[in-house]
Coordinates of C-alpha atoms in Angstrom, one line a residue:
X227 CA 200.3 147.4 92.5
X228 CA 198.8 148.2 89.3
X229 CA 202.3 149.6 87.7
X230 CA 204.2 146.8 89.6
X231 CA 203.4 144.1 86.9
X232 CA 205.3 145.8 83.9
X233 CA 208.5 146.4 86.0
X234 CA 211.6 144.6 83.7
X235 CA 209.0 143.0 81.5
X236 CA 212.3 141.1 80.5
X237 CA 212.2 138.9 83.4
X238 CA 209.1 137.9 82.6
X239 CA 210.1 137.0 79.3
X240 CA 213.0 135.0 80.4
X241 CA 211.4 133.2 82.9
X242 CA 207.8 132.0 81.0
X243 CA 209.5 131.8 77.0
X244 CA 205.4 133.0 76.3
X245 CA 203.4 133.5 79.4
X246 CA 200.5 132.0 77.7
X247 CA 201.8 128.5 77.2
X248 CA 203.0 126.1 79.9
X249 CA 204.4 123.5 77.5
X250 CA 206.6 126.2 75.9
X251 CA 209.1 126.8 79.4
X252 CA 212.8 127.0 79.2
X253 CA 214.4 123.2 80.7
X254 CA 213.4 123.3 84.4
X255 CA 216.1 121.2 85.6
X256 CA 218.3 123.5 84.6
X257 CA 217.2 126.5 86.3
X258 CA 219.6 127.9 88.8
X259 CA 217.9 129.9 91.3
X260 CA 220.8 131.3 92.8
X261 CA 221.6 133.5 89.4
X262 CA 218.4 135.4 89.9
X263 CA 217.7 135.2 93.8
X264 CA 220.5 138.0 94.7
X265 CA 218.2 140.8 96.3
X266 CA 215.3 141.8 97.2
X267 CA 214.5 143.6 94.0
X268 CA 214.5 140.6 91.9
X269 CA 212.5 138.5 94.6
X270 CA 210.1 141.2 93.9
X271 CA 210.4 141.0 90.3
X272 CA 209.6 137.7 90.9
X273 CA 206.7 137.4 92.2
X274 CA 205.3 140.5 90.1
X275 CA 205.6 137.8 87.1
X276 CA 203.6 134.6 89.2
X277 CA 200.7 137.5 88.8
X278 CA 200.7 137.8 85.2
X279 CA 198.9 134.8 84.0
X280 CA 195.8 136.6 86.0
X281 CA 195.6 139.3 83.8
X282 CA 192.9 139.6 81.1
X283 CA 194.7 141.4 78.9
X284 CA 193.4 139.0 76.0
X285 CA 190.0 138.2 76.5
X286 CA 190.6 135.2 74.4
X287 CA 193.6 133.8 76.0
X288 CA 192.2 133.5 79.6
X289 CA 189.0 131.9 79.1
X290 CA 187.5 131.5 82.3
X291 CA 184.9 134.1 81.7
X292 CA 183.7 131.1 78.7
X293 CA 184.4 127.8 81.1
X294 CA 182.8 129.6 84.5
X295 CA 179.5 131.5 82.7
X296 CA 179.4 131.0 78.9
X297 CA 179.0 127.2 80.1
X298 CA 176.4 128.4 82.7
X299 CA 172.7 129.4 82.8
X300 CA 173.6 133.0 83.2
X301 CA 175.2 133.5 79.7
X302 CA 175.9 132.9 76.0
X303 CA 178.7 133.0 73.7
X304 CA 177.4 136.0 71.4
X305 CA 178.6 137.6 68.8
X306 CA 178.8 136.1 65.3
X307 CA 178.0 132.3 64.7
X308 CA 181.3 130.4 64.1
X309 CA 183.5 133.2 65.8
X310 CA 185.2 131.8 68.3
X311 CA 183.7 128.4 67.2
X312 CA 185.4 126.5 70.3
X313 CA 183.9 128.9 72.8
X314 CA 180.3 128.1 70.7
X315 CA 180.9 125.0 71.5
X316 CA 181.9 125.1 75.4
X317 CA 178.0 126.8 75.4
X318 CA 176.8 123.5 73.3
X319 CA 178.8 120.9 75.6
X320 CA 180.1 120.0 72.6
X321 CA 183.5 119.7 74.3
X322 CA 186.9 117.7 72.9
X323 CA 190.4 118.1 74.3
X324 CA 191.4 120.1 71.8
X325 CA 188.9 122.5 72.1
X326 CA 190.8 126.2 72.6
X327 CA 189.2 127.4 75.2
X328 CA 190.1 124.3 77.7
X329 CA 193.2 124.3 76.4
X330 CA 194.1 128.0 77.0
X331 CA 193.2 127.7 80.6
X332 CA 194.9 124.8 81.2
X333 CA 197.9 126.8 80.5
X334 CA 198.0 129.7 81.7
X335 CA 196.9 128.3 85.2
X336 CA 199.7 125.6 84.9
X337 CA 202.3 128.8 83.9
X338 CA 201.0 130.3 86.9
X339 CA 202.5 127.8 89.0
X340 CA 205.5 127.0 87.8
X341 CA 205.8 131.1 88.5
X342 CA 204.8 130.7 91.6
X343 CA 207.5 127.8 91.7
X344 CA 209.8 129.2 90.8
X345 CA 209.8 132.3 93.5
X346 CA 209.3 129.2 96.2
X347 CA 212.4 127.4 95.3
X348 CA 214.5 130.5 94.3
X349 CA 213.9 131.8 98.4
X350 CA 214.8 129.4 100.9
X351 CA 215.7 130.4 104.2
X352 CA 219.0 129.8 103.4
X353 CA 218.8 132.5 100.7
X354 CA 220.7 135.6 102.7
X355 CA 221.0 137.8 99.8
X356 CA 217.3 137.9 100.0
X357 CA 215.8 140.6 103.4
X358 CA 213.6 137.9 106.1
X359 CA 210.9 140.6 105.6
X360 CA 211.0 140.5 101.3
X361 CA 211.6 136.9 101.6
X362 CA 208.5 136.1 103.9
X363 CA 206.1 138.5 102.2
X364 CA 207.6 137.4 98.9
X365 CA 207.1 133.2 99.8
X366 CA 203.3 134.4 101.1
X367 CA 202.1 135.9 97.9
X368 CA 203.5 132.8 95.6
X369 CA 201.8 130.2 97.8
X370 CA 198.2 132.0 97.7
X371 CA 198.7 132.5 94.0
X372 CA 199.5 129.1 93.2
X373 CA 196.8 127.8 95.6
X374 CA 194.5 130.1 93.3
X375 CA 195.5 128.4 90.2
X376 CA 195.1 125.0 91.8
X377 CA 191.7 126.0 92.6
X378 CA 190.8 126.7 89.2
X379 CA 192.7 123.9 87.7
X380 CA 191.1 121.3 90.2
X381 CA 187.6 122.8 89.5
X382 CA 188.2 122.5 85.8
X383 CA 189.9 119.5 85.3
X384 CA 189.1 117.4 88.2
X385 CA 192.3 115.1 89.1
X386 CA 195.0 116.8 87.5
X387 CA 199.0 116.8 88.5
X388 CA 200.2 117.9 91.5
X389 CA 203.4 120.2 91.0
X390 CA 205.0 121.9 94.0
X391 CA 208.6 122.4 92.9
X392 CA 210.4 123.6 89.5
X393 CA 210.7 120.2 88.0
X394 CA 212.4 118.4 85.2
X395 CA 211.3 116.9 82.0
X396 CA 211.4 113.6 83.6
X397 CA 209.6 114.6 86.6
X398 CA 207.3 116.5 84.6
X399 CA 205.9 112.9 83.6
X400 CA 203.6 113.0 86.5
X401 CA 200.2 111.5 87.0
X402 CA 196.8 112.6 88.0
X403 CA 196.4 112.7 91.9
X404 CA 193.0 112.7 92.9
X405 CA 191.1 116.3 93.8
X406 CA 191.4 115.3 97.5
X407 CA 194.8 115.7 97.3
X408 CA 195.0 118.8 95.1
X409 CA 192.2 120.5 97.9
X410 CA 194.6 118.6 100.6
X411 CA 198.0 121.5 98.7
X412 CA 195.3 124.6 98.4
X413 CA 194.6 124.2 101.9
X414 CA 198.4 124.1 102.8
X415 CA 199.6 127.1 100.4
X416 CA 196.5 129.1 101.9
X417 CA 197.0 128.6 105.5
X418 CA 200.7 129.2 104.9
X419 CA 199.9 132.2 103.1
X420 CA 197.9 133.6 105.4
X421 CA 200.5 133.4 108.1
X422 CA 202.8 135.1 106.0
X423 CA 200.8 137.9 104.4
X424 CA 200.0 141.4 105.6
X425 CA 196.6 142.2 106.1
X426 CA 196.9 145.5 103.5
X427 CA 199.3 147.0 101.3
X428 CA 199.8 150.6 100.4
X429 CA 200.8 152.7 97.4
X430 CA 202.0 150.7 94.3
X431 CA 201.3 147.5 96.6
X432 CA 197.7 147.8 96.5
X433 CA 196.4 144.9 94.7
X434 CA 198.6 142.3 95.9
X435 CA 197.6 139.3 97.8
X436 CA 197.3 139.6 101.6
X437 CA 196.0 137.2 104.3
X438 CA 192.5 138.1 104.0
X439 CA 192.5 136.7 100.3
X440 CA 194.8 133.6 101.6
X441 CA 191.9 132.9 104.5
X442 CA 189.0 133.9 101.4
X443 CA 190.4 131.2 98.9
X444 CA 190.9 128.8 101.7
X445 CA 187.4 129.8 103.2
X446 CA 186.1 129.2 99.3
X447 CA 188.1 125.6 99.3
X448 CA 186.0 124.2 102.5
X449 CA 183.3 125.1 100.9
X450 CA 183.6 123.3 97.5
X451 CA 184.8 120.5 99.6
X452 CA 182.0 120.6 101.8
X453 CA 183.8 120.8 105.3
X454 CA 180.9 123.4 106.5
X455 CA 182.4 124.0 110.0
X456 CA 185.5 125.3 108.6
X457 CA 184.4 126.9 105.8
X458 CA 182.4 129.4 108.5
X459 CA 185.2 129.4 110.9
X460 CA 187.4 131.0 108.0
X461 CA 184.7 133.1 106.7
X462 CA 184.0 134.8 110.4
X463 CA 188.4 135.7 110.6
X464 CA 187.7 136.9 106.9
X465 CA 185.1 139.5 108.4
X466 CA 187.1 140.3 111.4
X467 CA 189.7 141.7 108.9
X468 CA 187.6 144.7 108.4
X469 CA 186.5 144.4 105.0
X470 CA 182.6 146.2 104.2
X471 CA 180.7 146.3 101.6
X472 CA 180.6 149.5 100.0
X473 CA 176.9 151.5 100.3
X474 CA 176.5 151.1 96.1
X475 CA 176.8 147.8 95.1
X476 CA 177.9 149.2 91.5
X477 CA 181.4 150.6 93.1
X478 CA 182.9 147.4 93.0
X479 CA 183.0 147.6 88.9
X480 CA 183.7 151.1 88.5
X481 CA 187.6 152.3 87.9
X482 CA 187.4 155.1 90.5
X483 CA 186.6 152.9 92.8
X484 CA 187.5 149.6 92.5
X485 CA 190.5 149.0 94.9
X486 CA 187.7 149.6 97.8
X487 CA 186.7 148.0 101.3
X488 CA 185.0 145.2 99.9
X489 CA 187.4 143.8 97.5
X490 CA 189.4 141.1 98.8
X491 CA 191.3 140.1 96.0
X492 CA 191.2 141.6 92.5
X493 CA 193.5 141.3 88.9
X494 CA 194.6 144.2 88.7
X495 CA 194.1 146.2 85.4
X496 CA 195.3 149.9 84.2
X497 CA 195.2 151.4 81.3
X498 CA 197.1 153.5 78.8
X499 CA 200.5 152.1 79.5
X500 CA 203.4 150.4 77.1
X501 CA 203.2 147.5 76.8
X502 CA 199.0 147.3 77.5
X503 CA 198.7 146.2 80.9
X504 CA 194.3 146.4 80.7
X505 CA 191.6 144.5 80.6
X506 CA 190.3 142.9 77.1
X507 CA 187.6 141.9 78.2
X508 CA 186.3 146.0 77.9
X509 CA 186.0 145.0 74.1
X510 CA 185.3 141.4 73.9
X511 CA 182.3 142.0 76.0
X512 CA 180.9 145.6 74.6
X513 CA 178.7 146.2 71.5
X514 CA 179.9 146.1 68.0
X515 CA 178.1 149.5 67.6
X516 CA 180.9 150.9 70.6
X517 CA 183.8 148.9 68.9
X518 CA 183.2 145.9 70.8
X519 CA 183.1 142.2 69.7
X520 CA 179.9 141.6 71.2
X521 CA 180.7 138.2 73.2
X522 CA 179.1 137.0 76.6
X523 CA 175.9 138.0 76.5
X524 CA 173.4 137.5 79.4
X525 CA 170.9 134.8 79.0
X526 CA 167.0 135.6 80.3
X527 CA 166.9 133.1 82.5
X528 CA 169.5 135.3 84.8
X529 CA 167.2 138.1 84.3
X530 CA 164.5 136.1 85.5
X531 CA 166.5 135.4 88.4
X532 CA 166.8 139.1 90.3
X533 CA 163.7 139.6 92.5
X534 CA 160.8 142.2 91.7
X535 CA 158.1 144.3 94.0
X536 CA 154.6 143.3 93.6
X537 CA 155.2 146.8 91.9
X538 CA 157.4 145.7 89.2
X539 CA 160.7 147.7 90.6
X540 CA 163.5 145.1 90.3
X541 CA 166.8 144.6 92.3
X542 CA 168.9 147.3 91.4
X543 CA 171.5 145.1 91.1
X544 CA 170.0 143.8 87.9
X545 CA 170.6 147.2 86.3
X546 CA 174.1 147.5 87.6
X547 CA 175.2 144.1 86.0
X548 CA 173.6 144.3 83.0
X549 CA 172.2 146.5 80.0
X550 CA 168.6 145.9 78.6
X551 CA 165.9 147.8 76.8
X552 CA 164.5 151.1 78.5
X553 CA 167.7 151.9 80.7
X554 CA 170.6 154.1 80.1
X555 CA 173.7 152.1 78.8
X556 CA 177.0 153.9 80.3
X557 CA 175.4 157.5 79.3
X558 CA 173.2 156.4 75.9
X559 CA 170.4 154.6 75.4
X560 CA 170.1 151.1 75.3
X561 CA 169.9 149.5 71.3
X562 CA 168.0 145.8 71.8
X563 CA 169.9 145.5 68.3
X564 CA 173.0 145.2 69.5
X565 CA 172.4 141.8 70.8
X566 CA 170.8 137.8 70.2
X567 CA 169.3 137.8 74.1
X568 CA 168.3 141.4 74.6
X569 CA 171.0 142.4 77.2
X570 CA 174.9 143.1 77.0
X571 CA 177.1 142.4 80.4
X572 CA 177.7 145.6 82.2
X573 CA 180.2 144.6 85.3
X574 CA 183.6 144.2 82.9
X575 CA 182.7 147.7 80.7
X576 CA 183.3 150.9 81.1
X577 CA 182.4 154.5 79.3
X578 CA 183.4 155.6 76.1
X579 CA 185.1 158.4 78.0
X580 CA 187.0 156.2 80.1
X581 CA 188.2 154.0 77.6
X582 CA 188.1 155.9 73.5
X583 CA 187.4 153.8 71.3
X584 CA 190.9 153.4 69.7
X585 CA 192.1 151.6 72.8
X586 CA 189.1 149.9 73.5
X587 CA 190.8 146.4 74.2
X588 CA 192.9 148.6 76.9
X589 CA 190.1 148.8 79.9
X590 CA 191.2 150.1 83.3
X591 CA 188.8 148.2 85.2
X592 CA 189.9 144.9 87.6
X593 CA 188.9 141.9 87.8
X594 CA 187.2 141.0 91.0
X595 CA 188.6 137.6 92.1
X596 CA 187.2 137.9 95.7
X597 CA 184.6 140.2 97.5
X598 CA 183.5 140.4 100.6
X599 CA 180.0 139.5 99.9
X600 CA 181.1 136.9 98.3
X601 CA 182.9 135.4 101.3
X602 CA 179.0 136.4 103.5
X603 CA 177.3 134.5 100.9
X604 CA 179.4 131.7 101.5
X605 CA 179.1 131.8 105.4
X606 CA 175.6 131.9 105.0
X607 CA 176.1 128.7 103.1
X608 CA 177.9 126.5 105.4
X609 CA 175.9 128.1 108.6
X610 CA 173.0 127.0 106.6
X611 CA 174.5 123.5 106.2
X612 CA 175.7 123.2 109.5
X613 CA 172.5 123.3 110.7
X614 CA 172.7 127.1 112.3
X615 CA 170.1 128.9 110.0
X616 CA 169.7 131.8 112.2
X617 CA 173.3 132.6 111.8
X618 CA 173.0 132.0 108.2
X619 CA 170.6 135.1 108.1
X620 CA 172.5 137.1 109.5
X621 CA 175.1 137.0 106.6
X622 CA 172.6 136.8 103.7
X623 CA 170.9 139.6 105.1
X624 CA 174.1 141.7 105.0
X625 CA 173.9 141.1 101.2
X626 CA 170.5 141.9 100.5
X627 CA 170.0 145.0 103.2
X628 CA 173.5 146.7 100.6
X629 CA 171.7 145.7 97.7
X630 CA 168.2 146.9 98.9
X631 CA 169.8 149.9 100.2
X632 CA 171.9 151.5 97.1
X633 CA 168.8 153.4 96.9
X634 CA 170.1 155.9 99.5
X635 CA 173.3 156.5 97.7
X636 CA 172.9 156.2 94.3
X637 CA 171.3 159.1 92.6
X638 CA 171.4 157.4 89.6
X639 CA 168.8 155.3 90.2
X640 CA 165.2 156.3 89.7
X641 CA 163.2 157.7 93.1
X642 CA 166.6 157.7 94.8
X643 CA 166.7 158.5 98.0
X644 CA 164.3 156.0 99.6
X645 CA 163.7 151.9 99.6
X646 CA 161.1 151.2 97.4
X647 CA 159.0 149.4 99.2
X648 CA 159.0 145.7 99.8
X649 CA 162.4 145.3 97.8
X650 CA 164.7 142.5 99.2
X651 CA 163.3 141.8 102.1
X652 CA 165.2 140.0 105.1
X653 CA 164.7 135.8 104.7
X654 CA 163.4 134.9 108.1
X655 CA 162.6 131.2 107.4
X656 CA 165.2 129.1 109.3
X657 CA 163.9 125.9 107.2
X658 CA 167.4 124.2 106.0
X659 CA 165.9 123.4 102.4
X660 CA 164.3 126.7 102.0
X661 CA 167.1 128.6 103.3
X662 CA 169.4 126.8 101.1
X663 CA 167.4 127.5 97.9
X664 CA 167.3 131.0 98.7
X665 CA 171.2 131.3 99.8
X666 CA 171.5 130.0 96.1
X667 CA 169.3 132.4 94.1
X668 CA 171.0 135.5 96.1
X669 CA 174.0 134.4 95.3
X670 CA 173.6 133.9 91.5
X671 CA 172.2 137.9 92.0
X672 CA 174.9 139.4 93.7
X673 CA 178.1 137.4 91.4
X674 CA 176.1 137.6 88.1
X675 CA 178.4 137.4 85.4
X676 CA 181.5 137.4 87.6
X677 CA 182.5 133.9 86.1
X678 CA 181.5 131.8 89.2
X679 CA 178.3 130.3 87.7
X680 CA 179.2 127.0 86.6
X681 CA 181.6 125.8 89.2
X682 CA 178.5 126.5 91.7
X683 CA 176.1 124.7 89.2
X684 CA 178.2 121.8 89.4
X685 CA 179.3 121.8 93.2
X686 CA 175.0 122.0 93.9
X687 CA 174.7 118.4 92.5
X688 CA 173.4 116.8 89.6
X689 CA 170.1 117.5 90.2
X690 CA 170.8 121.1 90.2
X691 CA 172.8 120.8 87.5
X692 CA 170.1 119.2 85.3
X693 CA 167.4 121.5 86.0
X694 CA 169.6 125.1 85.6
X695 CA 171.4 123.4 82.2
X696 CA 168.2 121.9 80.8
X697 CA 168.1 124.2 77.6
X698 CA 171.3 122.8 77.1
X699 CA 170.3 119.2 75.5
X700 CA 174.4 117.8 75.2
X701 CA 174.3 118.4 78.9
X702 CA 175.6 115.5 80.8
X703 CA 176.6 115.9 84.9
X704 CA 178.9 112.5 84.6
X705 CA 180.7 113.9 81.1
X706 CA 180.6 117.9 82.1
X707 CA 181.4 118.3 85.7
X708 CA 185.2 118.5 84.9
X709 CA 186.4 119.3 81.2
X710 CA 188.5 117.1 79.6
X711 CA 192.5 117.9 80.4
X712 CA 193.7 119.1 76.7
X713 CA 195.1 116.3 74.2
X714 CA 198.0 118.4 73.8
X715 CA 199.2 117.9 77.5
X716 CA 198.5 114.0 77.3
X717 CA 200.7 114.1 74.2
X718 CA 203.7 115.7 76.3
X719 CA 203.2 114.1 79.2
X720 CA 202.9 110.1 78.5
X721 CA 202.0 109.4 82.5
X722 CA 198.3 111.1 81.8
X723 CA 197.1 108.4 79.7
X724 CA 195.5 108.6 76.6

């Protein structure tokens, strides 16, 4: 699907007036569906454009790398002191509503859905210019994006509006419904969507949404909202999809391979096309000295986190995730210069020869949204909390045997070929609190710096929260667990309060 999102770039244009500002939409109520909803082509069209707010294209425009990990344990702004001073300040918890980053993301979610809207309304069954086949797969795709959006916004924000339909101005005066009711929708729009949804896609319709990522997100959504029987339930039909995680651990963030078995839902990204359809983030997050802006830097404390041999050989997956002195940085050696912690994020960069450095901001790589270890990790979670630690083991042990085991396959890595031994071990202990602490550290590992940090943080408790943020003195659970919805969408919409 990578081409798919540039087709008739006009519609896009039309329909978003700016697809990075919500407040900025043409007059809803006086859309008219039935102009644009004449065949399949344009339903397609349609839905192409509900993907676009996904896209890191600017690294500085979608900021949840900054409000899921910059906010985190696991990393730091970077760069220059009083760059970006707003993202400074989501690392200090020195957060207002008009801070840029929180009002970026509340955007480009909220443009998501009124995409995602807008293909809903425009194909009712009643529609018969549209094919039952386009129309079905067409409806599928826009309710799992806009349950994705919802579950960032929700995650976020907290209790934010509920919209469901291309609405008015008056009827965008809408107040906050509680997250129970927002989880309540994501629940809906993912169960939907999976019903919908084909379990692959082939050619130019790789990449789209499909019912393993509908029953992934919905799978993620128990979880968060702690309905542990379900969450495991979903994440079991996830795995009887057929998705694997690949032998080398590192596969899921190389270009070559990063449509692969084990990716359940990525952005898609690809580079050297007109307009620039990759990923920013290849130069917000590389060194200055390789035309980078040197931002999101990992912290020691996630370092400190991957597990060792009595022997000193580490995880590899510490290597694969991020750069540090006395290991080979994507073909040179690694300069402690280049950054304030000592390490530079690996997962969202590629090689100079991939990427020259006069396109830099124009990376191939995707964006990972969902992997299947992600979705072990989480079964291992609520068997854990469920009370069925033996069948928790068996999923976090799926993680740590790939992880362990990249060894065999990667002949980068030094002594390839064979374990080392006593790396990773399997967890036997069936103890719910140890097990839980445990299911916790290895997943902080395995989705290092993939922007998932904080929302976990948070979700773990206060207590948690305390102890993983406690270099962070203007910390506080009650203020920080949600960030504050942007002033500039109280000003618009009078129902929010002040």
């Amino acid at each position: 699907m990578k081409r798919n999102y540039i087709i008739l770039s006009t519609f896009i244009l039309l329909t978003t007036a700016g697809c990075d500002n919500f407040l900025d939409q043409p007059v809803l109520g006086q859309y008219e569906a039935g102009q644009f909803f004449t065949s399949d082509t344009n339903a397609i069209l349609a839905v192409n454009a509900a993907y676009v707010p996904l896209s890191f294209r600017d690294g500085g425009s979608n900021t949840i790398w900054v409000l899921g990990d910059v906010a985190s344990d696991d990393a730091v702004k970077g760069s220059n002191p009083g760059d970006q001073a707003d993202f400074e300040n989501i690392d200090q918890f020195n957060i207002t509503p008009i801070n840029a980053a929180v009002e970026a993301q509340w955007r480009r979610d909220y443009d998501g859905v009124f995409k995602c809207n807008v293909v809903l309304d425009g194909l009712p069954e009643s529609n018969t210019s549209i094919s039952a086949a386009v129309r079905q797969q067409a409806r599928g795709q826009a309710l799992f994006l806009r349950a994705y959006y919802y579950f960032e916004l929700t995650n976020l924000y907290g209790a934010i509006p509920l919209r469901v339909k291309v609405e008015t101005p008056e009827e965008l005066q809408s107040p906050a419904v509680p997250q129970a009711q927002i989880y309540a929708q994501i629940e809906a729009d993912c169960q939907a969507a999976a019903d919908a949804l084909p379990t692959s896609w082939t050619g130019n319709d790789v990449g789209r949404a499909t019912k393993g990522a509908a029953l992934a997100l919905l799978t993620k959504t128990y979880l968060f909202e702690k309905k542990w029987a379900q969450a495991a339930q979903t994440a079991q039909a996830v795995g009887a999809l057929g998705y694997k995680l690949q032998l080398v651990f590192a596969d899921n963030f190389r270009a070559a391979t990063d449509n692969n078995s084990e990716i359940i839902f990525s952005v898609q990204h690809t580079t050297g096309l007109s307009p620039n359809q990759g990923s920013g983030l290849n130069q917000w997050f590389a060194p200055r000295p390789q035309n980078g802006y040197g931002f999101f830097l990992p912290t020691q404390s996630l370092v400190d986190n991957f597990e060792r041999t009595s022997g000193g050989v580490v995880d590899p997956r510490l290597d694969y995730t991020l750069g540090r002195a006395g290991q080979p940085f994507f073909g040179v050696a690694f300069d402690p210069s280049w950054t304030s912690t000592g390490y530079v994020s690996k997962k969202h960069l590629q090689p100079l020869s991939e990427v020259p450095a006069t396109i830099k901001g124009d990376g191939g790589l995707n964006y990972q949204a969902l992997r299947y270890a992600d979705v072990l990790l989480m079964q291992a979670e609520a068997l854990n909390e469920a009370g069925n630690g033996a069948g928790a083991l068996a999923a976090l042990n799926q993680v740590r045997k790939r992880a362990r085991e990249s060894y065999l396959y990667d002949s980068s890595l030094p002594n390839a070929g064979t374990v080392p031994a006593g790396l990773l071990p399997d967890i036997t202990t069936t103890d719910q609190g140890q097990l839980r602490e445990l299911i916790r550290r290895e997943r902080r590992s395995e989705l290092a710096l993939e922007f998932h940090r904080f929302f976990d943080i948070i979700r773990y408790g206060e207590a948690y929260a305390r102890q993983a943020l406690a270099d962070r003195p203007n910390f506080n659970y009650a203020r920080n667990q949600f960030y504050p919805i942007p002033q500039s969408e109280r000003d618009t919409n009078r129902n929010l309060g002040l």
